């Protein structure tokens, strides 16, 4: 029997690519969330046109939230807006999708690039988890007799990558020698593990998902996987997550990736 993935969700980086596809598939699902908060840096800008049009079609479900992952004050303001909408019911699910990839070999990469990518890919998701934690706890409180973990109850999903795997680096480094991206996403994995331990007593599931190599602005046209197929797979994985999956890294088909 089909089941609702959650009642409320925040998707960061939702104005394009995978993030926009998450919003599209969630709102189109007959058992989609009641409330979808679509976070993006410039809601009124031209790069958010498709998201704006989607929100206009589903005004009772989609709320576009100004959220600049690189500015802590923006994240705090976003959490206040979401809190005003969900109130005591809290927020069930956060999909930390926002990320940046600045390709760089060792010779081409300097301090500023490393710091900028780390700020977006690691510090941003950490602040999101910190500021939205009270809302996740409120969501957990709606299930007083349920000890198991799930996205329907309360969860943080960090979008990571196969390229973050330290174990698999020798297999794929030559094809993608991306120092800033690889290192920051490996750090995101550690953040995921830390949050999984820190929030388990709150009943909040935390894990990381690799979306595959996807045909997006970041992934490029040569990628073998469409955003629609990737997101469809990831949502399928999310619906079946339990406490055994907290602190893990899986791909869009649910296959485990070594750290």
PDB file of C-alpha atoms in Angstrom:
ATOM      1  CA  UNK A   1       0.000   0.000   0.000  1.00  0.00           C
ATOM      2  CA  UNK A   2       1.325   3.433  -0.917  1.00  0.00           C
ATOM      3  CA  UNK A   3       2.068   5.741   1.983  1.00  0.00           C
ATOM      4  CA  UNK A   4       2.655   9.449   2.444  1.00  0.00           C
ATOM      5  CA  UNK A   5       6.344  10.302   2.737  1.00  0.00           C
ATOM      6  CA  UNK A   6       5.651  13.129   5.211  1.00  0.00           C
ATOM      7  CA  UNK A   7       3.191  15.923   6.034  1.00  0.00           C
ATOM      8  CA  UNK A   8       5.662  18.804   5.718  1.00  0.00           C
ATOM      9  CA  UNK A   9       9.032  19.229   4.021  1.00  0.00           C
ATOM     10  CA  UNK A  10      11.691  21.863   3.419  1.00  0.00           C
ATOM     11  CA  UNK A  11      13.734  21.530   0.219  1.00  0.00           C
ATOM     12  CA  UNK A  12      16.792  23.773  -0.050  1.00  0.00           C
ATOM     13  CA  UNK A  13      18.156  24.875  -3.416  1.00  0.00           C
ATOM     14  CA  UNK A  14      14.752  24.307  -4.984  1.00  0.00           C
ATOM     15  CA  UNK A  15      14.809  26.779  -7.863  1.00  0.00           C
ATOM     16  CA  UNK A  16      16.516  24.437 -10.343  1.00  0.00           C
ATOM     17  CA  UNK A  17      17.830  20.948 -11.023  1.00  0.00           C
ATOM     18  CA  UNK A  18      17.285  18.239  -8.444  1.00  0.00           C
ATOM     19  CA  UNK A  19      15.753  20.605  -5.899  1.00  0.00           C
ATOM     20  CA  UNK A  20      13.091  21.830  -8.319  1.00  0.00           C
ATOM     21  CA  UNK A  21      12.371  18.243  -9.337  1.00  0.00           C
ATOM     22  CA  UNK A  22      11.887  17.291  -5.677  1.00  0.00           C
ATOM     23  CA  UNK A  23       9.268  20.020  -5.312  1.00  0.00           C
ATOM     24  CA  UNK A  24       7.592  19.038  -8.598  1.00  0.00           C
ATOM     25  CA  UNK A  25       7.304  15.336  -7.771  1.00  0.00           C
ATOM     26  CA  UNK A  26       6.262  15.929  -4.172  1.00  0.00           C
ATOM     27  CA  UNK A  27       3.453  18.303  -5.117  1.00  0.00           C
ATOM     28  CA  UNK A  28       2.295  16.045  -7.983  1.00  0.00           C
ATOM     29  CA  UNK A  29       2.112  12.953  -5.772  1.00  0.00           C
ATOM     30  CA  UNK A  30      -1.428  11.963  -4.731  1.00  0.00           C
ATOM     31  CA  UNK A  31       0.032  11.309  -1.273  1.00  0.00           C
ATOM     32  CA  UNK A  32       2.370  14.287  -1.248  1.00  0.00           C
ATOM     33  CA  UNK A  33       3.026  16.570   1.723  1.00  0.00           C
ATOM     34  CA  UNK A  34       0.411  19.058   2.895  1.00  0.00           C
ATOM     35  CA  UNK A  35       3.094  21.729   3.112  1.00  0.00           C
ATOM     36  CA  UNK A  36       6.173  22.110   0.893  1.00  0.00           C
ATOM     37  CA  UNK A  37       8.647  24.861   1.741  1.00  0.00           C
ATOM     38  CA  UNK A  38      10.802  25.585  -1.275  1.00  0.00           C
ATOM     39  CA  UNK A  39      13.951  27.380  -0.216  1.00  0.00           C
ATOM     40  CA  UNK A  40      15.993  29.405  -2.679  1.00  0.00           C
ATOM     41  CA  UNK A  41      18.386  32.348  -2.545  1.00  0.00           C
ATOM     42  CA  UNK A  42      16.486  34.720  -4.840  1.00  0.00           C
ATOM     43  CA  UNK A  43      12.779  33.780  -5.004  1.00  0.00           C
ATOM     44  CA  UNK A  44      11.932  36.722  -7.256  1.00  0.00           C
ATOM     45  CA  UNK A  45      14.855  36.344  -9.639  1.00  0.00           C
ATOM     46  CA  UNK A  46      14.777  34.949 -13.190  1.00  0.00           C
ATOM     47  CA  UNK A  47      16.438  31.694 -12.113  1.00  0.00           C
ATOM     48  CA  UNK A  48      13.411  30.953  -9.937  1.00  0.00           C
ATOM     49  CA  UNK A  49      10.849  31.400 -12.731  1.00  0.00           C
ATOM     50  CA  UNK A  50       9.884  27.712 -12.985  1.00  0.00           C
ATOM     51  CA  UNK A  51       9.566  27.470  -9.208  1.00  0.00           C
ATOM     52  CA  UNK A  52       7.382  30.581  -9.139  1.00  0.00           C
ATOM     53  CA  UNK A  53       5.089  29.112 -11.789  1.00  0.00           C
ATOM     54  CA  UNK A  54       4.843  25.826  -9.892  1.00  0.00           C
ATOM     55  CA  UNK A  55       3.999  27.623  -6.649  1.00  0.00           C
ATOM     56  CA  UNK A  56       1.296  29.657  -8.424  1.00  0.00           C
ATOM     57  CA  UNK A  57      -0.365  26.406  -9.522  1.00  0.00           C
ATOM     58  CA  UNK A  58      -0.286  24.998  -5.963  1.00  0.00           C
ATOM     59  CA  UNK A  59      -0.583  28.016  -3.643  1.00  0.00           C
ATOM     60  CA  UNK A  60      -2.109  25.990  -0.795  1.00  0.00           C
ATOM     61  CA  UNK A  61       0.823  23.559  -0.723  1.00  0.00           C
ATOM     62  CA  UNK A  62       3.997  25.318  -1.882  1.00  0.00           C
ATOM     63  CA  UNK A  63       5.508  28.226   0.034  1.00  0.00           C
ATOM     64  CA  UNK A  64       8.639  29.745  -1.483  1.00  0.00           C
ATOM     65  CA  UNK A  65      11.095  30.680   1.252  1.00  0.00           C
ATOM     66  CA  UNK A  66      14.000  33.081   0.816  1.00  0.00           C
ATOM     67  CA  UNK A  67      16.960  31.041   2.019  1.00  0.00           C
ATOM     68  CA  UNK A  68      20.593  31.852   1.323  1.00  0.00           C
ATOM     69  CA  UNK A  69      22.519  28.890   2.667  1.00  0.00           C
ATOM     70  CA  UNK A  70      25.677  30.987   2.988  1.00  0.00           C
ATOM     71  CA  UNK A  71      24.115  33.560   5.323  1.00  0.00           C
ATOM     72  CA  UNK A  72      23.191  32.291   8.824  1.00  0.00           C
ATOM     73  CA  UNK A  73      20.715  35.149   9.388  1.00  0.00           C
ATOM     74  CA  UNK A  74      18.821  34.079   6.250  1.00  0.00           C
ATOM     75  CA  UNK A  75      18.519  30.536   7.595  1.00  0.00           C
ATOM     76  CA  UNK A  76      17.230  31.824  10.938  1.00  0.00           C
ATOM     77  CA  UNK A  77      14.611  33.984   9.222  1.00  0.00           C
ATOM     78  CA  UNK A  78      13.548  31.030   7.080  1.00  0.00           C
ATOM     79  CA  UNK A  79      13.057  28.889  10.191  1.00  0.00           C
ATOM     80  CA  UNK A  80      10.810  31.587  11.693  1.00  0.00           C
ATOM     81  CA  UNK A  81       8.688  31.714   8.533  1.00  0.00           C
ATOM     82  CA  UNK A  82       8.295  27.942   8.483  1.00  0.00           C
ATOM     83  CA  UNK A  83       7.485  27.896  12.204  1.00  0.00           C
ATOM     84  CA  UNK A  84       4.689  30.421  11.654  1.00  0.00           C
ATOM     85  CA  UNK A  85       3.185  28.088   9.023  1.00  0.00           C
ATOM     86  CA  UNK A  86       3.523  24.712  10.782  1.00  0.00           C
ATOM     87  CA  UNK A  87       3.145  25.936  14.383  1.00  0.00           C
ATOM     88  CA  UNK A  88       2.979  23.104  16.945  1.00  0.00           C
ATOM     89  CA  UNK A  89       2.898  20.359  14.283  1.00  0.00           C
ATOM     90  CA  UNK A  90       6.541  21.051  13.456  1.00  0.00           C
ATOM     91  CA  UNK A  91       8.458  20.118  10.322  1.00  0.00           C
ATOM     92  CA  UNK A  92       8.799  16.464   9.331  1.00  0.00           C
ATOM     93  CA  UNK A  93      11.516  16.471   6.716  1.00  0.00           C
ATOM     94  CA  UNK A  94      14.459  18.563   5.558  1.00  0.00           C
ATOM     95  CA  UNK A  95      16.097  17.768   2.228  1.00  0.00           C
ATOM     96  CA  UNK A  96      19.432  19.577   2.274  1.00  0.00           C
ATOM     97  CA  UNK A  97      19.822  19.631  -1.483  1.00  0.00           C
ATOM     98  CA  UNK A  98      21.632  22.928  -2.009  1.00  0.00           C
ATOM     99  CA  UNK A  99      25.258  22.544  -3.065  1.00  0.00           C
ATOM    100  CA  UNK A 100      27.951  24.002  -5.261  1.00  0.00           C
ATOM    101  CA  UNK A 101      30.647  22.405  -7.378  1.00  0.00           C
ATOM    102  CA  UNK A 102      33.639  24.454  -8.443  1.00  0.00           C
ATOM    103  CA  UNK A 103      35.871  21.964 -10.294  1.00  0.00           C
ATOM    104  CA  UNK A 104      39.505  22.356  -9.390  1.00  0.00           C
ATOM    105  CA  UNK A 105      42.710  20.368  -9.620  1.00  0.00           C
ATOM    106  CA  UNK A 106      45.366  20.776  -6.947  1.00  0.00           C
ATOM    107  CA  UNK A 107      47.175  23.318  -9.105  1.00  0.00           C
ATOM    108  CA  UNK A 108      44.032  25.342  -9.757  1.00  0.00           C
ATOM    109  CA  UNK A 109      42.532  25.366  -6.268  1.00  0.00           C
ATOM    110  CA  UNK A 110      43.244  28.061  -3.703  1.00  0.00           C
ATOM    111  CA  UNK A 111      42.062  28.961  -0.233  1.00  0.00           C
ATOM    112  CA  UNK A 112      39.100  31.109  -1.267  1.00  0.00           C
ATOM    113  CA  UNK A 113      37.622  28.408  -3.479  1.00  0.00           C
ATOM    114  CA  UNK A 114      37.969  25.742  -0.803  1.00  0.00           C
ATOM    115  CA  UNK A 115      36.412  27.981   1.846  1.00  0.00           C
ATOM    116  CA  UNK A 116      33.528  29.120  -0.388  1.00  0.00           C
ATOM    117  CA  UNK A 117      32.567  25.572  -1.374  1.00  0.00           C
ATOM    118  CA  UNK A 118      32.919  24.329   2.224  1.00  0.00           C
ATOM    119  CA  UNK A 119      30.699  27.157   3.462  1.00  0.00           C
ATOM    120  CA  UNK A 120      27.893  26.191   1.099  1.00  0.00           C
ATOM    121  CA  UNK A 121      28.212  22.405   1.182  1.00  0.00           C
ATOM    122  CA  UNK A 122      28.953  21.878   4.879  1.00  0.00           C
ATOM    123  CA  UNK A 123      28.412  24.940   7.069  1.00  0.00           C
ATOM    124  CA  UNK A 124      25.045  25.756   5.458  1.00  0.00           C
ATOM    125  CA  UNK A 125      23.506  22.319   6.096  1.00  0.00           C
ATOM    126  CA  UNK A 126      24.873  22.397   9.649  1.00  0.00           C
ATOM    127  CA  UNK A 127      23.181  25.732  10.401  1.00  0.00           C
ATOM    128  CA  UNK A 128      19.968  24.493   8.799  1.00  0.00           C
ATOM    129  CA  UNK A 129      19.993  21.457  11.106  1.00  0.00           C
ATOM    130  CA  UNK A 130      20.748  23.665  14.114  1.00  0.00           C
ATOM    131  CA  UNK A 131      18.050  26.286  13.476  1.00  0.00           C
ATOM    132  CA  UNK A 132      15.340  23.854  12.368  1.00  0.00           C
ATOM    133  CA  UNK A 133      15.987  21.291  15.094  1.00  0.00           C
ATOM    134  CA  UNK A 134      13.190  22.624  17.356  1.00  0.00           C
ATOM    135  CA  UNK A 135      10.679  22.217  14.526  1.00  0.00           C
ATOM    136  CA  UNK A 136      11.870  18.677  13.854  1.00  0.00           C
ATOM    137  CA  UNK A 137      11.451  17.904  17.556  1.00  0.00           C
ATOM    138  CA  UNK A 138       7.911  19.289  17.470  1.00  0.00           C
ATOM    139  CA  UNK A 139       7.165  16.921  14.584  1.00  0.00           C
ATOM    140  CA  UNK A 140       8.561  13.986  16.539  1.00  0.00           C
ATOM    141  CA  UNK A 141       6.293  14.890  19.447  1.00  0.00           C
ATOM    142  CA  UNK A 142       3.291  14.182  17.201  1.00  0.00           C
ATOM    143  CA  UNK A 143       4.213  10.479  17.406  1.00  0.00           C
ATOM    144  CA  UNK A 144       4.446   9.870  21.190  1.00  0.00           C
ATOM    145  CA  UNK A 145       3.942   6.125  20.924  1.00  0.00           C
ATOM    146  CA  UNK A 146       6.184   5.517  17.900  1.00  0.00           C
ATOM    147  CA  UNK A 147       9.800   4.636  18.689  1.00  0.00           C
ATOM    148  CA  UNK A 148      10.860   3.857  15.121  1.00  0.00           C
ATOM    149  CA  UNK A 149      12.436   6.503  12.873  1.00  0.00           C
ATOM    150  CA  UNK A 150      11.117   7.613   9.480  1.00  0.00           C
ATOM    151  CA  UNK A 151      10.828  10.589   7.146  1.00  0.00           C
ATOM    152  CA  UNK A 152       7.129  10.732   7.971  1.00  0.00           C
ATOM    153  CA  UNK A 153       8.056  11.315  11.599  1.00  0.00           C
ATOM    154  CA  UNK A 154      11.201  13.498  11.490  1.00  0.00           C
ATOM    155  CA  UNK A 155      14.310  13.382   9.321  1.00  0.00           C
ATOM    156  CA  UNK A 156      17.184  15.248   7.696  1.00  0.00           C
ATOM    157  CA  UNK A 157      18.391  14.027   4.303  1.00  0.00           C
ATOM    158  CA  UNK A 158      21.711  15.470   3.135  1.00  0.00           C
ATOM    159  CA  UNK A 159      22.321  15.207  -0.608  1.00  0.00           C
ATOM    160  CA  UNK A 160      25.898  13.925  -0.932  1.00  0.00           C
ATOM    161  CA  UNK A 161      27.773  12.176  -3.740  1.00  0.00           C
ATOM    162  CA  UNK A 162      29.664   9.046  -4.699  1.00  0.00           C
ATOM    163  CA  UNK A 163      32.693  11.330  -5.099  1.00  0.00           C
ATOM    164  CA  UNK A 164      32.672  11.904  -1.342  1.00  0.00           C
ATOM    165  CA  UNK A 165      33.674   8.303  -0.662  1.00  0.00           C
ATOM    166  CA  UNK A 166      37.245   8.101   0.636  1.00  0.00           C
ATOM    167  CA  UNK A 167      37.240   4.362   0.014  1.00  0.00           C
ATOM    168  CA  UNK A 168      36.266   4.721  -3.644  1.00  0.00           C
ATOM    169  CA  UNK A 169      38.477   7.719  -4.443  1.00  0.00           C
ATOM    170  CA  UNK A 170      41.201   5.650  -6.151  1.00  0.00           C
ATOM    171  CA  UNK A 171      38.569   4.234  -8.526  1.00  0.00           C
ATOM    172  CA  UNK A 172      37.180   7.534  -9.773  1.00  0.00           C
ATOM    173  CA  UNK A 173      39.598  10.358  -8.932  1.00  0.00           C
ATOM    174  CA  UNK A 174      41.179  10.499 -12.393  1.00  0.00           C
ATOM    175  CA  UNK A 175      37.750  11.048 -13.990  1.00  0.00           C
ATOM    176  CA  UNK A 176      36.811  13.869 -11.630  1.00  0.00           C
ATOM    177  CA  UNK A 177      39.748  15.472  -9.777  1.00  0.00           C
ATOM    178  CA  UNK A 178      37.503  17.975  -7.980  1.00  0.00           C
ATOM    179  CA  UNK A 179      39.276  18.935  -4.777  1.00  0.00           C
ATOM    180  CA  UNK A 180      36.750  21.476  -3.380  1.00  0.00           C
ATOM    181  CA  UNK A 181      33.703  19.344  -4.175  1.00  0.00           C
ATOM    182  CA  UNK A 182      35.109  16.015  -2.999  1.00  0.00           C
ATOM    183  CA  UNK A 183      36.566  17.354   0.238  1.00  0.00           C
ATOM    184  CA  UNK A 184      33.465  19.361   1.166  1.00  0.00           C
ATOM    185  CA  UNK A 185      31.114  16.461   0.497  1.00  0.00           C
ATOM    186  CA  UNK A 186      33.322  14.131   2.559  1.00  0.00           C
ATOM    187  CA  UNK A 187      32.950  16.678   5.364  1.00  0.00           C
ATOM    188  CA  UNK A 188      29.180  16.672   4.788  1.00  0.00           C
ATOM    189  CA  UNK A 189      29.261  12.923   5.349  1.00  0.00           C
ATOM    190  CA  UNK A 190      30.931  13.431   8.729  1.00  0.00           C
ATOM    191  CA  UNK A 191      28.356  16.093   9.553  1.00  0.00           C
ATOM    192  CA  UNK A 192      25.687  13.523   8.712  1.00  0.00           C
ATOM    193  CA  UNK A 193      27.270  10.972  11.066  1.00  0.00           C
ATOM    194  CA  UNK A 194      27.593  13.550  13.858  1.00  0.00           C
ATOM    195  CA  UNK A 195      23.999  14.708  13.489  1.00  0.00           C
ATOM    196  CA  UNK A 196      22.762  11.112  13.413  1.00  0.00           C
ATOM    197  CA  UNK A 197      24.392  10.510  16.794  1.00  0.00           C
ATOM    198  CA  UNK A 198      23.435  13.887  18.241  1.00  0.00           C
ATOM    199  CA  UNK A 199      19.775  13.787  17.212  1.00  0.00           C
ATOM    200  CA  UNK A 200      18.958  10.115  17.738  1.00  0.00           C
ATOM    201  CA  UNK A 201      17.653  10.786  21.237  1.00  0.00           C
ATOM    202  CA  UNK A 202      15.252  13.270  19.661  1.00  0.00           C
ATOM    203  CA  UNK A 203      14.000  10.528  17.353  1.00  0.00           C
ATOM    204  CA  UNK A 204      15.296  12.356  14.261  1.00  0.00           C
ATOM    205  CA  UNK A 205      16.655  10.235  11.404  1.00  0.00           C
ATOM    206  CA  UNK A 206      19.696  11.702   9.625  1.00  0.00           C
ATOM    207  CA  UNK A 207      21.325  10.176   6.542  1.00  0.00           C
ATOM    208  CA  UNK A 208      22.948  11.081   3.213  1.00  0.00           C
ATOM    209  CA  UNK A 209      21.845  10.249  -0.340  1.00  0.00           C
ATOM    210  CA  UNK A 210      23.827  10.142  -3.567  1.00  0.00           C
ATOM    211  CA  UNK A 211      21.488  11.201  -6.418  1.00  0.00           C
ATOM    212  CA  UNK A 212      23.648   9.673  -9.137  1.00  0.00           C
ATOM    213  CA  UNK A 213      25.279  11.494 -12.015  1.00  0.00           C
ATOM    214  CA  UNK A 214      22.347  13.617 -13.108  1.00  0.00           C
ATOM    215  CA  UNK A 215      21.594  15.763 -16.153  1.00  0.00           C
ATOM    216  CA  UNK A 216      21.530  19.131 -14.406  1.00  0.00           C
ATOM    217  CA  UNK A 217      23.432  22.394 -14.691  1.00  0.00           C
ATOM    218  CA  UNK A 218      25.956  20.916 -12.275  1.00  0.00           C
ATOM    219  CA  UNK A 219      26.026  17.385 -13.701  1.00  0.00           C
ATOM    220  CA  UNK A 220      26.138  18.363 -17.375  1.00  0.00           C
ATOM    221  CA  UNK A 221      24.434  16.953 -20.452  1.00  0.00           C
ATOM    222  CA  UNK A 222      26.606  13.821 -20.612  1.00  0.00           C
ATOM    223  CA  UNK A 223      25.180  12.485 -17.357  1.00  0.00           C
ATOM    224  CA  UNK A 224      23.271   9.207 -17.813  1.00  0.00           C
ATOM    225  CA  UNK A 225      20.465   9.936 -15.336  1.00  0.00           C
ATOM    226  CA  UNK A 226      17.616  12.431 -15.658  1.00  0.00           C
ATOM    227  CA  UNK A 227      16.609  14.556 -12.693  1.00  0.00           C
ATOM    228  CA  UNK A 228      13.148  12.963 -12.826  1.00  0.00           C
ATOM    229  CA  UNK A 229      14.516   9.416 -12.541  1.00  0.00           C
ATOM    230  CA  UNK A 230      16.999  10.390  -9.825  1.00  0.00           C
ATOM    231  CA  UNK A 231      14.409  12.104  -7.655  1.00  0.00           C
ATOM    232  CA  UNK A 232      11.869   9.344  -8.205  1.00  0.00           C
ATOM    233  CA  UNK A 233      14.447   6.864  -6.959  1.00  0.00           C
ATOM    234  CA  UNK A 234      15.472   8.968  -3.960  1.00  0.00           C
ATOM    235  CA  UNK A 235      11.873   9.500  -2.873  1.00  0.00           C
ATOM    236  CA  UNK A 236      11.353   5.756  -3.082  1.00  0.00           C
ATOM    237  CA  UNK A 237      14.360   5.235  -0.830  1.00  0.00           C
ATOM    238  CA  UNK A 238      13.176   7.910   1.626  1.00  0.00           C
ATOM    239  CA  UNK A 239       9.755   6.277   2.037  1.00  0.00           C
ATOM    240  CA  UNK A 240      11.393   3.088   3.299  1.00  0.00           C
ATOM    241  CA  UNK A 241      14.021   4.562   5.633  1.00  0.00           C
ATOM    242  CA  UNK A 242      14.013   3.391   9.256  1.00  0.00           C
ATOM    243  CA  UNK A 243      16.304   3.723  12.263  1.00  0.00           C
ATOM    244  CA  UNK A 244      18.678   1.168  10.705  1.00  0.00           C
ATOM    245  CA  UNK A 245      19.455   3.716   7.993  1.00  0.00           C
ATOM    246  CA  UNK A 246      20.298   6.670  10.216  1.00  0.00           C
ATOM    247  CA  UNK A 247      23.920   7.709   9.788  1.00  0.00           C
ATOM    248  CA  UNK A 248      24.321   5.932   6.439  1.00  0.00           C
ATOM    249  CA  UNK A 249      25.195   6.944   2.862  1.00  0.00           C
ATOM    250  CA  UNK A 250      22.978   5.358   0.200  1.00  0.00           C
ATOM    251  CA  UNK A 251      22.494   5.998  -3.495  1.00  0.00           C
ATOM    252  CA  UNK A 252      19.220   6.760  -5.318  1.00  0.00           C
ATOM    253  CA  UNK A 253      18.515   3.040  -5.588  1.00  0.00           C
ATOM    254  CA  UNK A 254      19.096   2.372  -1.895  1.00  0.00           C
ATOM    255  CA  UNK A 255      22.533   0.775  -2.381  1.00  0.00           C
ATOM    256  CA  UNK A 256      25.046   1.451   0.390  1.00  0.00           C
ATOM    257  CA  UNK A 257      28.166   3.488  -0.452  1.00  0.00           C
ATOM    258  CA  UNK A 258      31.294   2.997   1.669  1.00  0.00           C
ATOM    259  CA  UNK A 259      32.596   6.044   3.506  1.00  0.00           C
TER     260      UNK A 259
END
